[in-house]
Every structure is written in C-alpha cells, then in structure tokens.
CSV table of C-alpha atoms in Angstrom, one decimal:
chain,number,residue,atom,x,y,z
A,1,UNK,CA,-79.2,-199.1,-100.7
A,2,UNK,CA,-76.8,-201.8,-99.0
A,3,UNK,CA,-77.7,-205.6,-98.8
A,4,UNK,CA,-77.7,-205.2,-95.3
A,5,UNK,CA,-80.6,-202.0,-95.3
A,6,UNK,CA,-82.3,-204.7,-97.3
A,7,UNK,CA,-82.5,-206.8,-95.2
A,8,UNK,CA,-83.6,-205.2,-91.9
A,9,UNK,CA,-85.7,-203.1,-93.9
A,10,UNK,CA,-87.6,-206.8,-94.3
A,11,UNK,CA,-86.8,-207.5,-91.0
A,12,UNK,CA,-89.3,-204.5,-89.9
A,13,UNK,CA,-91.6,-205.5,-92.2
A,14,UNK,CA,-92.4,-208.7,-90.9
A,15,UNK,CA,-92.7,-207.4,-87.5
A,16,UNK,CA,-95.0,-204.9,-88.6
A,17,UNK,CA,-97.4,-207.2,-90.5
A,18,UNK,CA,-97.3,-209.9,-87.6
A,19,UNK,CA,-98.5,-206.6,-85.3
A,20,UNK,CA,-100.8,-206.2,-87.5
A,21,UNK,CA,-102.4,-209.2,-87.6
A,22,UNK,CA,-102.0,-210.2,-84.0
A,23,UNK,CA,-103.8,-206.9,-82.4
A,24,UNK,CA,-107.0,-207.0,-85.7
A,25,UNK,CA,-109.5,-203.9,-84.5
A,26,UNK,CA,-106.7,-202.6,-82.0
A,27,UNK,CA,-104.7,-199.6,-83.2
A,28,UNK,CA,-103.5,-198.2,-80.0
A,29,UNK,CA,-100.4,-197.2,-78.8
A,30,UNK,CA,-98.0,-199.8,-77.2
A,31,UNK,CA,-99.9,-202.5,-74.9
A,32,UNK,CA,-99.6,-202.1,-71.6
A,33,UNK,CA,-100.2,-205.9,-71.8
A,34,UNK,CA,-96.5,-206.5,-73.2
A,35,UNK,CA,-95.2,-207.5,-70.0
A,36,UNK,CA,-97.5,-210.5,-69.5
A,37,UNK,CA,-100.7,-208.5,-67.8
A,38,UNK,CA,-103.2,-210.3,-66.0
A,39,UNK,CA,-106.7,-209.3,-67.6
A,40,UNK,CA,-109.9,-211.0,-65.9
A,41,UNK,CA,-113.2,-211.3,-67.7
A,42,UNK,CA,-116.5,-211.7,-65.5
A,43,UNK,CA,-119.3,-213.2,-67.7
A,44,UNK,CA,-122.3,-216.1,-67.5
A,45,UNK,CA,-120.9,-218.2,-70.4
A,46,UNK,CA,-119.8,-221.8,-69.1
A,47,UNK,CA,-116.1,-221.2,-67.7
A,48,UNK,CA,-115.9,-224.7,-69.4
A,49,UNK,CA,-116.9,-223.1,-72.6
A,50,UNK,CA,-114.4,-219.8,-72.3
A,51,UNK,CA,-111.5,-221.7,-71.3
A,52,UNK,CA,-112.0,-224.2,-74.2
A,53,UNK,CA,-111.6,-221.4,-76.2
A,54,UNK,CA,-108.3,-219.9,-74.9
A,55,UNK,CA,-107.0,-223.3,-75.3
A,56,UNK,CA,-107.9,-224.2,-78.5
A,57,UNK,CA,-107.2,-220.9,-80.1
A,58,UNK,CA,-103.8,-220.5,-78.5
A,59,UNK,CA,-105.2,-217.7,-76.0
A,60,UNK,CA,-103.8,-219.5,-73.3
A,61,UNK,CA,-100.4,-219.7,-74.4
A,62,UNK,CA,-100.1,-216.2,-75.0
A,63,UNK,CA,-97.2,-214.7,-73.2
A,64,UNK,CA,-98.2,-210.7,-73.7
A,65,UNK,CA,-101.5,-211.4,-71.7
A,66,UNK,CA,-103.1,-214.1,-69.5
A,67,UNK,CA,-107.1,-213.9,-69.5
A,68,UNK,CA,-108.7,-215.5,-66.1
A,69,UNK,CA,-112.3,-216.1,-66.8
A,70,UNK,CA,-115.0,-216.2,-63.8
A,71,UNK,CA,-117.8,-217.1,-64.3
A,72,UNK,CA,-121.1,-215.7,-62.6
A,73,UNK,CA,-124.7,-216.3,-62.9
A,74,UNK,CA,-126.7,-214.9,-65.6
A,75,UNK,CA,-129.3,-213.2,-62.4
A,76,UNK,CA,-126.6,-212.1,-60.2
A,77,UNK,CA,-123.8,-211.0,-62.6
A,78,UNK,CA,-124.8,-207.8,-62.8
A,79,UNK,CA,-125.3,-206.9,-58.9
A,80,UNK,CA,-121.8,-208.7,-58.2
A,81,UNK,CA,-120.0,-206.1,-60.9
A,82,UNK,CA,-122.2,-203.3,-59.1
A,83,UNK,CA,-120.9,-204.5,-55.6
A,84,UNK,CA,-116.7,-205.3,-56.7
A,85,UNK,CA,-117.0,-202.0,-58.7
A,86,UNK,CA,-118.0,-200.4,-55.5
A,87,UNK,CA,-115.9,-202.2,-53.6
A,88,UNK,CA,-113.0,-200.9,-55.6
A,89,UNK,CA,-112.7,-204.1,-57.2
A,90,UNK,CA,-114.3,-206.3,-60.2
A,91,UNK,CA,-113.1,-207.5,-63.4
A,92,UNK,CA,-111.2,-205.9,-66.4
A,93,UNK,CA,-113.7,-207.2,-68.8
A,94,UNK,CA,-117.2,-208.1,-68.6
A,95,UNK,CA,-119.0,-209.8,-71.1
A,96,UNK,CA,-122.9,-208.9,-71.2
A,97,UNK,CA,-125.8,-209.1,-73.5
A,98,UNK,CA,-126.6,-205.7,-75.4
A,99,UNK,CA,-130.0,-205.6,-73.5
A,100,UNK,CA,-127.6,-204.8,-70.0
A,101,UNK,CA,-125.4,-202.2,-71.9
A,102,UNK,CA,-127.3,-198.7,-71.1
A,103,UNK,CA,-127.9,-199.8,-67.6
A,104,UNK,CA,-124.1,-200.3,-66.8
A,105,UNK,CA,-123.1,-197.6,-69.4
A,106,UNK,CA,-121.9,-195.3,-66.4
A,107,UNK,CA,-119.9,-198.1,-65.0
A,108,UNK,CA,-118.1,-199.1,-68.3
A,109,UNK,CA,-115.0,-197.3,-69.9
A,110,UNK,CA,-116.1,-196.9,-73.7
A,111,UNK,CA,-112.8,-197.2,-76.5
A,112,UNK,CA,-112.1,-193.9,-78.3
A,113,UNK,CA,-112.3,-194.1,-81.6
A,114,UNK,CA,-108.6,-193.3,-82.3
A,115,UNK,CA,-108.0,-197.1,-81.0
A,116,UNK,CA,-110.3,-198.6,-83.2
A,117,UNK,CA,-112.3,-196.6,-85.8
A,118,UNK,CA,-116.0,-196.3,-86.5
A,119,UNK,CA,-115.5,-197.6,-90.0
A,120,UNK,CA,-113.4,-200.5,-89.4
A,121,UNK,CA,-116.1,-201.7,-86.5
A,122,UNK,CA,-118.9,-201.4,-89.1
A,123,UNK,CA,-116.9,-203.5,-91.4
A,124,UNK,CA,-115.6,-206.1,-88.8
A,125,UNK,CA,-119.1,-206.4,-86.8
A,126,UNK,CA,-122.8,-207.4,-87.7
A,127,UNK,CA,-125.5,-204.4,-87.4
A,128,UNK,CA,-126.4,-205.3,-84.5
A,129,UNK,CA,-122.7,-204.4,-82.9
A,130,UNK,CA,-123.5,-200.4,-83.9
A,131,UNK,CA,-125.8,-200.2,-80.9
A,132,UNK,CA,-122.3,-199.5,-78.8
A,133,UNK,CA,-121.3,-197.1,-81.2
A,134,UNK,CA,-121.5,-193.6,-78.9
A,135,UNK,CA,-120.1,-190.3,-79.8
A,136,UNK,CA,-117.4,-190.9,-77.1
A,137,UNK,CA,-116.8,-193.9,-78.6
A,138,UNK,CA,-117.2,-197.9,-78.1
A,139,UNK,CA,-119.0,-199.1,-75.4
A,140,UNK,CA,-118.3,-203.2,-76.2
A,141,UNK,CA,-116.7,-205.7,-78.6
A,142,UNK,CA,-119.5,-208.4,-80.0
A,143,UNK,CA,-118.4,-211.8,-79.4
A,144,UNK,CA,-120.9,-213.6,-80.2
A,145,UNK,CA,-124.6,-213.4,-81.0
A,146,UNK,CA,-128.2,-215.3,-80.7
A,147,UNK,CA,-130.9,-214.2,-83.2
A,148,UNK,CA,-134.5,-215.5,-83.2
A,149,UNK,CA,-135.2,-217.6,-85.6
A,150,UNK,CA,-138.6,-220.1,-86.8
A,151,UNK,CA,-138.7,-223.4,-85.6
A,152,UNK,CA,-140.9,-226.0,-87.4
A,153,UNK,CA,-142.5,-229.2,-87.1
A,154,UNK,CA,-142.2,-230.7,-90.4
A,155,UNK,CA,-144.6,-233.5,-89.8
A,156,UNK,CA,-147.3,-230.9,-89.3
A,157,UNK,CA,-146.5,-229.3,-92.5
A,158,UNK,CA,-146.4,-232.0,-94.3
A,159,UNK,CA,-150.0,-233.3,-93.3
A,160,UNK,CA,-151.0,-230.2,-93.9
A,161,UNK,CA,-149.7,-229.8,-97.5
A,162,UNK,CA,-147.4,-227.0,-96.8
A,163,UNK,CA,-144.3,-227.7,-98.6
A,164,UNK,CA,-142.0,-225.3,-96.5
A,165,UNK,CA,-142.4,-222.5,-93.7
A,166,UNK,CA,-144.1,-219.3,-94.1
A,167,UNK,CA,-141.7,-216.8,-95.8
A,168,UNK,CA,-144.3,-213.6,-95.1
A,169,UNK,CA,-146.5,-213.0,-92.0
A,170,UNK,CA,-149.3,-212.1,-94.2
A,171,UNK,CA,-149.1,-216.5,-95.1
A,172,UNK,CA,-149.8,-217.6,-91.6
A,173,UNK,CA,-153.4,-216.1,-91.7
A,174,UNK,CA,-154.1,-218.6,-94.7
A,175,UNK,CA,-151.9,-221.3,-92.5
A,176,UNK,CA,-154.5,-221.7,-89.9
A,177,UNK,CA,-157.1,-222.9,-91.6
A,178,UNK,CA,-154.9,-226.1,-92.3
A,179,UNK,CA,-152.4,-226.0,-88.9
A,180,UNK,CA,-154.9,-225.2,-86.3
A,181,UNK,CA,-157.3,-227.4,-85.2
A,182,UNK,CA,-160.3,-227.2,-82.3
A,183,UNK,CA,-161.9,-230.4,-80.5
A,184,UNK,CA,-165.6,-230.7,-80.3
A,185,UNK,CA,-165.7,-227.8,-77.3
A,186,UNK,CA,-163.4,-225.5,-79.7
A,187,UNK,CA,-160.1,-225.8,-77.1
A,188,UNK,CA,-157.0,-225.6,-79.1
A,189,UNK,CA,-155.9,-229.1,-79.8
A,190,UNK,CA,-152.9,-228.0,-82.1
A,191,UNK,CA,-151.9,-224.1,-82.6
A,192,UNK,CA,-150.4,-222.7,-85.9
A,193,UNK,CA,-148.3,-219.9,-84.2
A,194,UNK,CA,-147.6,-218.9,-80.5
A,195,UNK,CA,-148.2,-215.0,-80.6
A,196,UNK,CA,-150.6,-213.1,-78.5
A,197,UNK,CA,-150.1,-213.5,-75.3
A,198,UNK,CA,-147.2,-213.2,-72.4
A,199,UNK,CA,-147.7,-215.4,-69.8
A,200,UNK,CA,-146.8,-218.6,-71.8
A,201,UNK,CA,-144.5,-217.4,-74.3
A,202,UNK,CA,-141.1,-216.5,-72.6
A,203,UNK,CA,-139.8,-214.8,-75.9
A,204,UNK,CA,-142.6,-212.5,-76.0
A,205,UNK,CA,-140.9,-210.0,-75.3
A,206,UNK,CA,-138.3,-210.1,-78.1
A,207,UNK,CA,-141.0,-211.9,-80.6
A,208,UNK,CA,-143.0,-208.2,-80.3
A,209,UNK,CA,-139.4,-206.3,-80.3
A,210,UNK,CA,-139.0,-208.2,-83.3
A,211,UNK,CA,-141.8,-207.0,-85.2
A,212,UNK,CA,-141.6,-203.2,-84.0
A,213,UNK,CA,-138.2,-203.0,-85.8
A,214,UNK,CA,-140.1,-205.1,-88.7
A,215,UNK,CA,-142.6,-202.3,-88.7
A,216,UNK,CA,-139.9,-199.7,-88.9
A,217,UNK,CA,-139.4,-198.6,-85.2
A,218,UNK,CA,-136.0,-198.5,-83.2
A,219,UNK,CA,-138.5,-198.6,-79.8
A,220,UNK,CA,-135.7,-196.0,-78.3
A,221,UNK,CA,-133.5,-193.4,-79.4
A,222,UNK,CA,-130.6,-191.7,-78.1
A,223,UNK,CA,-130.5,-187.8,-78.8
A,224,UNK,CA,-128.0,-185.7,-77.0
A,225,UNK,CA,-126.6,-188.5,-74.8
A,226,UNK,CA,-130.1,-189.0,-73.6
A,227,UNK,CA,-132.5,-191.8,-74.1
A,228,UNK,CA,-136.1,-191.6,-75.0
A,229,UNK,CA,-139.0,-193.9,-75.6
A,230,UNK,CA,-140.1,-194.2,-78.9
A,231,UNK,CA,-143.4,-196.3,-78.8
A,232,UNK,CA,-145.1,-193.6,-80.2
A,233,UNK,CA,-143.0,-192.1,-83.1
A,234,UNK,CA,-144.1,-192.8,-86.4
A,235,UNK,CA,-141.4,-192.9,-87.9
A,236,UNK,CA,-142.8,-190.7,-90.9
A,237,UNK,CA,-145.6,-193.3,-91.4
A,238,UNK,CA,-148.8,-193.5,-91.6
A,239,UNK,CA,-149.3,-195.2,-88.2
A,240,UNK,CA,-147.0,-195.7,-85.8
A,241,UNK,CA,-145.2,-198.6,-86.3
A,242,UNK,CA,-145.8,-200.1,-82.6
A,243,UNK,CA,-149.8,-199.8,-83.3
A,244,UNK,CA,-149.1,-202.3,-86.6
A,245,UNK,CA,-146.8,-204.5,-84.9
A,246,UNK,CA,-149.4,-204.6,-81.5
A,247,UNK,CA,-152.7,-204.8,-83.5
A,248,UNK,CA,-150.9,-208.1,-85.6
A,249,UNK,CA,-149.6,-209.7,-82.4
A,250,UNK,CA,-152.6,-209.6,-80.4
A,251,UNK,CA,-155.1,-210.9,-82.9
A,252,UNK,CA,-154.3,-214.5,-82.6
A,253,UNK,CA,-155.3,-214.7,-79.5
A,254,UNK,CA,-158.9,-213.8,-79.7
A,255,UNK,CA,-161.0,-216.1,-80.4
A,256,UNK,CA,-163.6,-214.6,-82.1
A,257,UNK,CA,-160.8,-214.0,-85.3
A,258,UNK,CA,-161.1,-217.2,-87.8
A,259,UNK,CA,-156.6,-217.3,-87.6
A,260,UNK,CA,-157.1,-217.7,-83.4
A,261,UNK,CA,-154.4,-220.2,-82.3
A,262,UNK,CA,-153.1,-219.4,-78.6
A,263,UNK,CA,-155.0,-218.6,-75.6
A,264,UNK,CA,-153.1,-218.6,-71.7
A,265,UNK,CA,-154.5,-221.7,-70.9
A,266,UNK,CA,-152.0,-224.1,-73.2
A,267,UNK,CA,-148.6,-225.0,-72.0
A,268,UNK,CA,-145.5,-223.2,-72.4
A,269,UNK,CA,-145.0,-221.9,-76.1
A,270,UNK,CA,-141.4,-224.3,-76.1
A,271,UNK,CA,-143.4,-227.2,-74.2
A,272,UNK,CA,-145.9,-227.3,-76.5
A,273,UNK,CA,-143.6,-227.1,-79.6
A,274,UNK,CA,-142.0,-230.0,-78.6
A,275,UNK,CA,-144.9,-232.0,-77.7
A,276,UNK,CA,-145.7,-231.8,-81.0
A,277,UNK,CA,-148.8,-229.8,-81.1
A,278,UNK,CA,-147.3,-226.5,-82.3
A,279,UNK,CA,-146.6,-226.3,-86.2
A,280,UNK,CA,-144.0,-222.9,-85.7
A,281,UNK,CA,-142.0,-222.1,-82.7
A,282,UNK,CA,-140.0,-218.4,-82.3
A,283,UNK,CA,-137.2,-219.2,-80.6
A,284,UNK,CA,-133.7,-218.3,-80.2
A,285,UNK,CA,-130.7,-220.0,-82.4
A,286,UNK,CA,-129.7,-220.9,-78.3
A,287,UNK,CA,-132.8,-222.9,-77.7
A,288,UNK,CA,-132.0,-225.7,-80.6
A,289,UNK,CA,-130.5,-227.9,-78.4
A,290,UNK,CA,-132.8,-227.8,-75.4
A,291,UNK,CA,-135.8,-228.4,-78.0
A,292,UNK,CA,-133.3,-231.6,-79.6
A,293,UNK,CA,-133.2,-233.0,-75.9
A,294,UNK,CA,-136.7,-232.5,-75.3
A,295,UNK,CA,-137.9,-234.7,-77.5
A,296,UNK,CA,-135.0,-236.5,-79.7
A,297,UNK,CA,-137.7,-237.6,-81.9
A,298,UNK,CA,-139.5,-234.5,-83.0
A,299,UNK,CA,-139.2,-234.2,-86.4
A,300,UNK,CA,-138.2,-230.3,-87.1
A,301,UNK,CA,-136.4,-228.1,-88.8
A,302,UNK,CA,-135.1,-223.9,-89.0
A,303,UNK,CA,-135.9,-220.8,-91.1
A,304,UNK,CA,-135.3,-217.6,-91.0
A,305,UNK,CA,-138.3,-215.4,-89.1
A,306,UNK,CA,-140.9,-214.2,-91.4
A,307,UNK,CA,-140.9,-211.0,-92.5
A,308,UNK,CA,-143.1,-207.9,-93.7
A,309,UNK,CA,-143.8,-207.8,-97.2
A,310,UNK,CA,-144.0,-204.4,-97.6
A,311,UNK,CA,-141.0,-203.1,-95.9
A,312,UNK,CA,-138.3,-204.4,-98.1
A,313,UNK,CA,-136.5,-205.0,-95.2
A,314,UNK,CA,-134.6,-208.4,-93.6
A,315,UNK,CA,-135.1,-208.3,-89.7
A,316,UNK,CA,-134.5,-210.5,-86.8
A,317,UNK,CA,-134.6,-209.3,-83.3
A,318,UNK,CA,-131.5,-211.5,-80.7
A,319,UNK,CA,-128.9,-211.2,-78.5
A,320,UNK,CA,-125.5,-210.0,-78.9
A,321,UNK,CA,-123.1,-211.0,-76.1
A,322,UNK,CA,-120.4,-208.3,-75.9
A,323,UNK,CA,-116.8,-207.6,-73.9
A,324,UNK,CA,-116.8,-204.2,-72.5
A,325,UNK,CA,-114.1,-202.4,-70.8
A,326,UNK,CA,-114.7,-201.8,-67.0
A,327,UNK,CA,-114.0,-198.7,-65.1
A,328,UNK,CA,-112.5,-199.9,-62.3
A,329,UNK,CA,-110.0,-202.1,-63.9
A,330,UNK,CA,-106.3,-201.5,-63.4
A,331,UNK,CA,-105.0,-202.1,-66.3
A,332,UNK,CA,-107.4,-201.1,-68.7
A,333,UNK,CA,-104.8,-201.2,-71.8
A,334,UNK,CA,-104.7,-204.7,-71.0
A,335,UNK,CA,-108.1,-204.9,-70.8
A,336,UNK,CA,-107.9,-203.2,-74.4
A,337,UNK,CA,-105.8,-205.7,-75.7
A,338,UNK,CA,-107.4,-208.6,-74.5
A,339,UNK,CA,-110.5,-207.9,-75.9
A,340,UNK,CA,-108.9,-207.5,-79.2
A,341,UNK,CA,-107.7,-210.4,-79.3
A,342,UNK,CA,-110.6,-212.7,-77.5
A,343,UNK,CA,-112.6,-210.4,-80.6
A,344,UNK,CA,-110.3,-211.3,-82.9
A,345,UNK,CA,-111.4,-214.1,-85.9
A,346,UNK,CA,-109.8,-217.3,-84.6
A,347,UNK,CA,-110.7,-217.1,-80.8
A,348,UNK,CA,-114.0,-215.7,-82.0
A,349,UNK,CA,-114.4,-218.6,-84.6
A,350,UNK,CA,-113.3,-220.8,-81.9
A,351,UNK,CA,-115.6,-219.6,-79.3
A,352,UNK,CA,-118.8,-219.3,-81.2
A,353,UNK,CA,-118.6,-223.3,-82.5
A,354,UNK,CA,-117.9,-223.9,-78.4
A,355,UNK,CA,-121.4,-222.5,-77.4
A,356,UNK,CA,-123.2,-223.4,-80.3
A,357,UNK,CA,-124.1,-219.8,-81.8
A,358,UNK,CA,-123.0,-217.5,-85.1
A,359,UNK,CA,-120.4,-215.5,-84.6
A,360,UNK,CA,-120.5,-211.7,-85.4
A,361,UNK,CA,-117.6,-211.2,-87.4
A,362,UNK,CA,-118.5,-210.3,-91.6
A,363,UNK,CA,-115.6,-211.8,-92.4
A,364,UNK,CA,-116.8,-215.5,-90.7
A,365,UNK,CA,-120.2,-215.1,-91.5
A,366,UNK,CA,-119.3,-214.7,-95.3
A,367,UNK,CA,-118.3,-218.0,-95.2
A,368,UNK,CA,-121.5,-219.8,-94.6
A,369,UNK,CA,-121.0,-224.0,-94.2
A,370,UNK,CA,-122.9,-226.4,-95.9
A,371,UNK,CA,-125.1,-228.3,-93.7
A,372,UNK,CA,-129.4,-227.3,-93.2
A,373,UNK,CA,-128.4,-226.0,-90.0
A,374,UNK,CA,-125.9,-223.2,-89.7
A,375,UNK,CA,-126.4,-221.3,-92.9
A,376,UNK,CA,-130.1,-220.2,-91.4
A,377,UNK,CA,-128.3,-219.0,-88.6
A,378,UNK,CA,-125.3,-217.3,-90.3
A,379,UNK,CA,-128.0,-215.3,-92.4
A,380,UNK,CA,-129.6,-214.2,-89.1
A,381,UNK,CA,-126.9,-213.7,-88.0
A,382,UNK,CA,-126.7,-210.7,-89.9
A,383,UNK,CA,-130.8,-209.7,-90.1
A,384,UNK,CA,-130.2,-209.5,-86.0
A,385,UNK,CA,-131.4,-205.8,-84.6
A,386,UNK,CA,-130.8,-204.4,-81.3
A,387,UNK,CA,-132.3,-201.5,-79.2
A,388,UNK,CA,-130.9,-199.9,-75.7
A,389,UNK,CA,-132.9,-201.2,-73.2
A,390,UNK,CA,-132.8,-198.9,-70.0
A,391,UNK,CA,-134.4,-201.9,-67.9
A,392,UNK,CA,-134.6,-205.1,-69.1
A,393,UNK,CA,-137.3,-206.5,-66.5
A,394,UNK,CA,-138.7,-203.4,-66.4
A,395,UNK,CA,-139.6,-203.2,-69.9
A,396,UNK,CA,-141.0,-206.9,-69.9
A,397,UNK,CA,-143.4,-205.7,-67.3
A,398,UNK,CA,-144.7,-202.9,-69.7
A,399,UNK,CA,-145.1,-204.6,-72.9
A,400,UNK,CA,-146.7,-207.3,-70.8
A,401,UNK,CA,-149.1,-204.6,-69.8
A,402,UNK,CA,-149.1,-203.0,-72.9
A,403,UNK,CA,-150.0,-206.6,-74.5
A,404,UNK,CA,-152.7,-207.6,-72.3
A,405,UNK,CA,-154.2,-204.2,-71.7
A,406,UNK,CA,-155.0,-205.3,-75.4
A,407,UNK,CA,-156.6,-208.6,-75.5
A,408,UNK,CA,-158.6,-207.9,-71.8
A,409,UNK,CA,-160.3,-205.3,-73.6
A,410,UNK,CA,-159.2,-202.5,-71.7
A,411,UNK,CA,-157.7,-200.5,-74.4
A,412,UNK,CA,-157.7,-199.8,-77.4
A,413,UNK,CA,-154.3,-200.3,-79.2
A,414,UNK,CA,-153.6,-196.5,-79.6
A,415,UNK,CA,-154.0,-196.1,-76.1
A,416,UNK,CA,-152.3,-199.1,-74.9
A,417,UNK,CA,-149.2,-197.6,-77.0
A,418,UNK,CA,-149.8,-194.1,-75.3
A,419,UNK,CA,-149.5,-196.0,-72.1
A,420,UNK,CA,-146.2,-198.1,-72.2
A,421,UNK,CA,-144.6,-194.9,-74.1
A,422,UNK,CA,-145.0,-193.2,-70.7
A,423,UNK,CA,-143.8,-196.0,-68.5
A,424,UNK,CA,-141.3,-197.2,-70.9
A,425,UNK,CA,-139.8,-193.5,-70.3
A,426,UNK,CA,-140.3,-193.4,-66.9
A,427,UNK,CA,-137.9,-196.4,-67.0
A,428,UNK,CA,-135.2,-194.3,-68.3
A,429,UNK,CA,-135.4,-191.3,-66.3
C-alpha cells in the first residue's frame, strides 16, 4: 500500500469517528440537516433556560442545523400543538413530560429502530426512557428527568432522636410516636408524613403512583397496541398490588390508627413542610428550590424515597421530559438530527445543570459529584419509573376518587380498586 493510500485511508478515518461522535444515538442515513435546516422545538422549559443551553454547548453555532426554541405554557402547550398540527403547521420537535406521551401518540412520528436501536437506547437512557419504546419504534428522546424524592426537616429529627430519615416504610409507623404530636383537643400540631389524602397534597397523585410500582404494579399495560388498566391485576401475587399500596396510603389519615398524621384540614403538604411543622416532605427533585425560597432558614435536607422491604426492589415514581418527533414537521430528518444532538451528552449535561435536574443519560449519571445534594438525585435518577397515562387530569380525578371513596367510608379498598379500574379504562377507550 502507497504512502499516499495511507494517508487518505486516515483521512476517512477521522471523518468517520468525528461522525460518529457528533450524531451519538443517530444512525440514519445522510441528514437532511446538512444544508443548515431550520428545526423548531415547542416546549414549557424557560426559553431562557433552552437557549442557554445551545449557547453554552456550542448548539448554537452549529452550521448543519439551527434549533429555534418557543416556548409555550405548561396548560396550553398541548392544545396549541393540537391546533398548529391541524392547522398544517406546529413545531419539528416538542418536548413533553412522559405522562402527555399516549395522548399525543397519534400526533407524533415514532424513530424506527434501524436509526437508533433498542439496545443502544437501553444503554444510553434511564429505565424510565423504555416507556417510548413501541414495536414501531421510538416515540421520544429523554432529556431530562425529575424523580420524587424525601425531603426532611432535620431539626425535627434531631429533637426527636432520629439520627437520619426513614430508609423502609415499615419505620415511619414507629416514627410517629416521636414526629407527630396533638395539642390538648388532638388537632395535628406537627405531622410525621403527608400521605392519605388529595386535596392538600398536590403530588398525590405520583406519591400513590409511586407506591403501586413499589408494590409491583405497572398501573397500565400495552398489549396489541392497545392500552389497558391494570388496577386490578395481581401481578401473580397474593393481593393485588394497588389494594397494598391503597390500604398503606390511606391509613394515616384516620384518626382512630395510633400512626394518624394528616387530615384535609392542615395547609398545603409543601406549606406546611416549610413552615416547619412537617418532619418528611415527598416532593419532586424540581421543588428544592421553591422549598429553599420559602423559608431560607429551614433547616433540611434529601434522601432517596423509602422503599418496600420485601420487594427487593429500588423505586421512585417522576417525570421524564422527552423530545419527540412531530408529524407534521417538514423536515423531519432534521428534526431527527436535532434531537440527537440536543440528546446528545454535552448539550444534555449542559441543559440538565441549567434547570436544576439529573440528567438521563447512564453515561452522566455514572459520574455522580460530590456534594449532599446531587448524588441523591443522580441515584433517583435511575430508581425513576414511568407508566402511559391515557389522561393525565383524568386519572387524578379517579385516584382522587379512588382515595377518598376510601377514607369517607364508602368502600371498602377492594371495591374502591374495582371502581377506578373501570373508569381508569374508560379513560382509554
């Protein structure tokens, strides 16, 4: 072989490794991006926050493709890319939480798996990200995600003689004799846990989703590209594991049970929490900030959720925030490549430290930093479980129903369960 076959043979090489490395997941045929495509993303991040991103990880100066960001409000963003779509317009991307995904599914274009594989998104993406994983392929591209974790008031610990947070749920029962405490009347003065009720717990909700996937449920199922409740399924157990998870939630808030610590007369589970009178919060890793603000002086701290002692199991319920392809864009190789890249480990990197969140990618999260913060929320980071939610306000309304049907006294949990399984399907269809 000449010198000079040596030498372009190098040549290529580089070429091919820098292709490599710029495009990640993507393994597409040539971008339709090369010529400088114009690729908007619709989302209800800050455009403050986005565009910092594309600045600081070089995004911006990218000549193969120029990402315009607009951003939308969280309650209208998903009626405005229903209207453009119909309209014959709308974004190329749109970046939604994973609870939105099955009802925009139809109006999303999913990436087939001969562009990026199965296997290489299971090894790129958190557990969670599998939840877009359909049999026609990819419905989205985590960015970012927001698991629930335990907030805590150390100085009610402390007084208490509790050296750290509860690990196990089956501790808090013995925490309440300590962290709870009744005036002369027996009103809650200060509450060991907010769980059993909806009205004043906003994360209800996800605090219950959170410990039906604990229990061992997936809540809904997909089964020949159809959805289906699954409030009911045992799950080869026993019980079902949404009677577990709705008999342990409800119990602390009636009052005749020696662990009661919330009733729907206290404040707001957040507003209490940082007024001090509420030893554990379950929030999401989004909410530190807001509870810093609210009272700069409250002296707490973050753990990782408890979990179930007898499942073996590490699990968080959150929020991934994902990119996904839209079917009316115009360019939707573009779109393809765009998303790559925004997905890709600096601008994700970037991105994630600009909104204050983990970011999804194994390969960042393996590299967990030092401080008493961020290593709690790397770690659930990765316990973070999903389910597809057919109706996000919808299903609120019926494990609100569900919930309370419980601690009213108007059903028993078994039928409570039987109830919301019907509703929860009615959602669907």
């Amino acid at each position: 072989m000449s010198k000079f076959q040596i030498v372009l043979l190098s040549v290529f090489g580089i070429f091919i490794f820098i292709a490599v490395l710029t495009f990640a997941l993507y393994r597409g045929g040539s971008s339709g991006a090369a010529g400088g495509a114009n690729v908007t993303v619709w989302g209800s991040f800050s455009a403050q926050d986005f565009n910092s991103m594309l600045n600081n990880s070089g995004l911006s100066q990218d000549i193969t493709v120029q990402v315009t960001y607009i951003e939308k409000s969280e309650a209208t963003l998903e009626r405005d890319f229903t209207e453009a779509l119909a309209e014959g317009g709308g974004p190329d991307l749109v970046l939604l939480s994973q609870d939105h995904l099955w009802s925009n599914k139809s109006k999303l274009t999913s990436i087939p798996y001969a562009s990026i594989s199965e296997r290489d998104f299971k090894e790129t993406f958190v557990e969670a990200g599998e939840i877009y994983l359909m049999p026609e392929g990819i419905y989205a591209l985590p960015l970012v995600v927001d698991p629930m974790v335990l907030y805590y008031n150390r100085d009610l610990l402390s007084a208490a003689g509790k050296a750290k947070p509860v690990a196990y749920w089956d501790e808090i029962y013995a925490e309440t004799t300590n962290l709870t405490k009744r005036d002369a009347a027996g009103n809650l003065v200060e509450s060991t846990v907010a769980l059993g009720e909806t009205r004043n717990i906003k994360n209800f909700k996800d605090i219950f989703s959170m410990l039906l996937f604990q229990a061992g449920s997936t809540i809904t199922g997909v089964a020949n590209a159809e959805l289906s409740s699954l409030l009911t399924e045992t799950f080869r157990m026993p019980v079902a594991p949404a009677e577990s998870a709705l008999e342990f939630y409800t119990q602390f808030s009636n009052p005749t049970k020696s662990f009661y610590s919330w009733n729907r007369t206290l404040p707001e589970a957040q507003t209490r929490f940082t007024s001090g009178d509420l030893a554990y919060y379950l929030g999401y890793a989004s909410e530190y900030r807001a509870l810093r603000n609210k009272n700069p002086t409250l002296n707490f701290s973050v753990a990782l959720v408890p979990q179930s002692r007898v499942s073996g199991k590490s699990v968080t319920s959150g929020k991934l925030y994902s990119l996904s392809l839209s079917r009316g864009s115009k360019n939707p190789q573009g779109a393809l490549t765009a998303a790559s890249k925004l997905v890709a480990a600096e601008a994700a990197s970037e991105f994630a430290q600009t909104v204050f969140l983990p970011p999804v990618r194994r390969d960042l999260l393996s590299e967990k930093p030092s401080d008493s913060l961020w290593p709690v929320l790397y770690s659930a980071a990765l316990q973070t479980r999903t389910w597809l939610d057919p109706n996000p306000a919808g299903s609120a309304k019926v494990f609100s129903g569900m919930i309370e049907a419980v601690t009213s006294g108007r059903a028993r949990v078994s039928e409570a369960i039987q109830k919301a399984d019907g509703e929860l399907e009615a959602l669907i269809k």
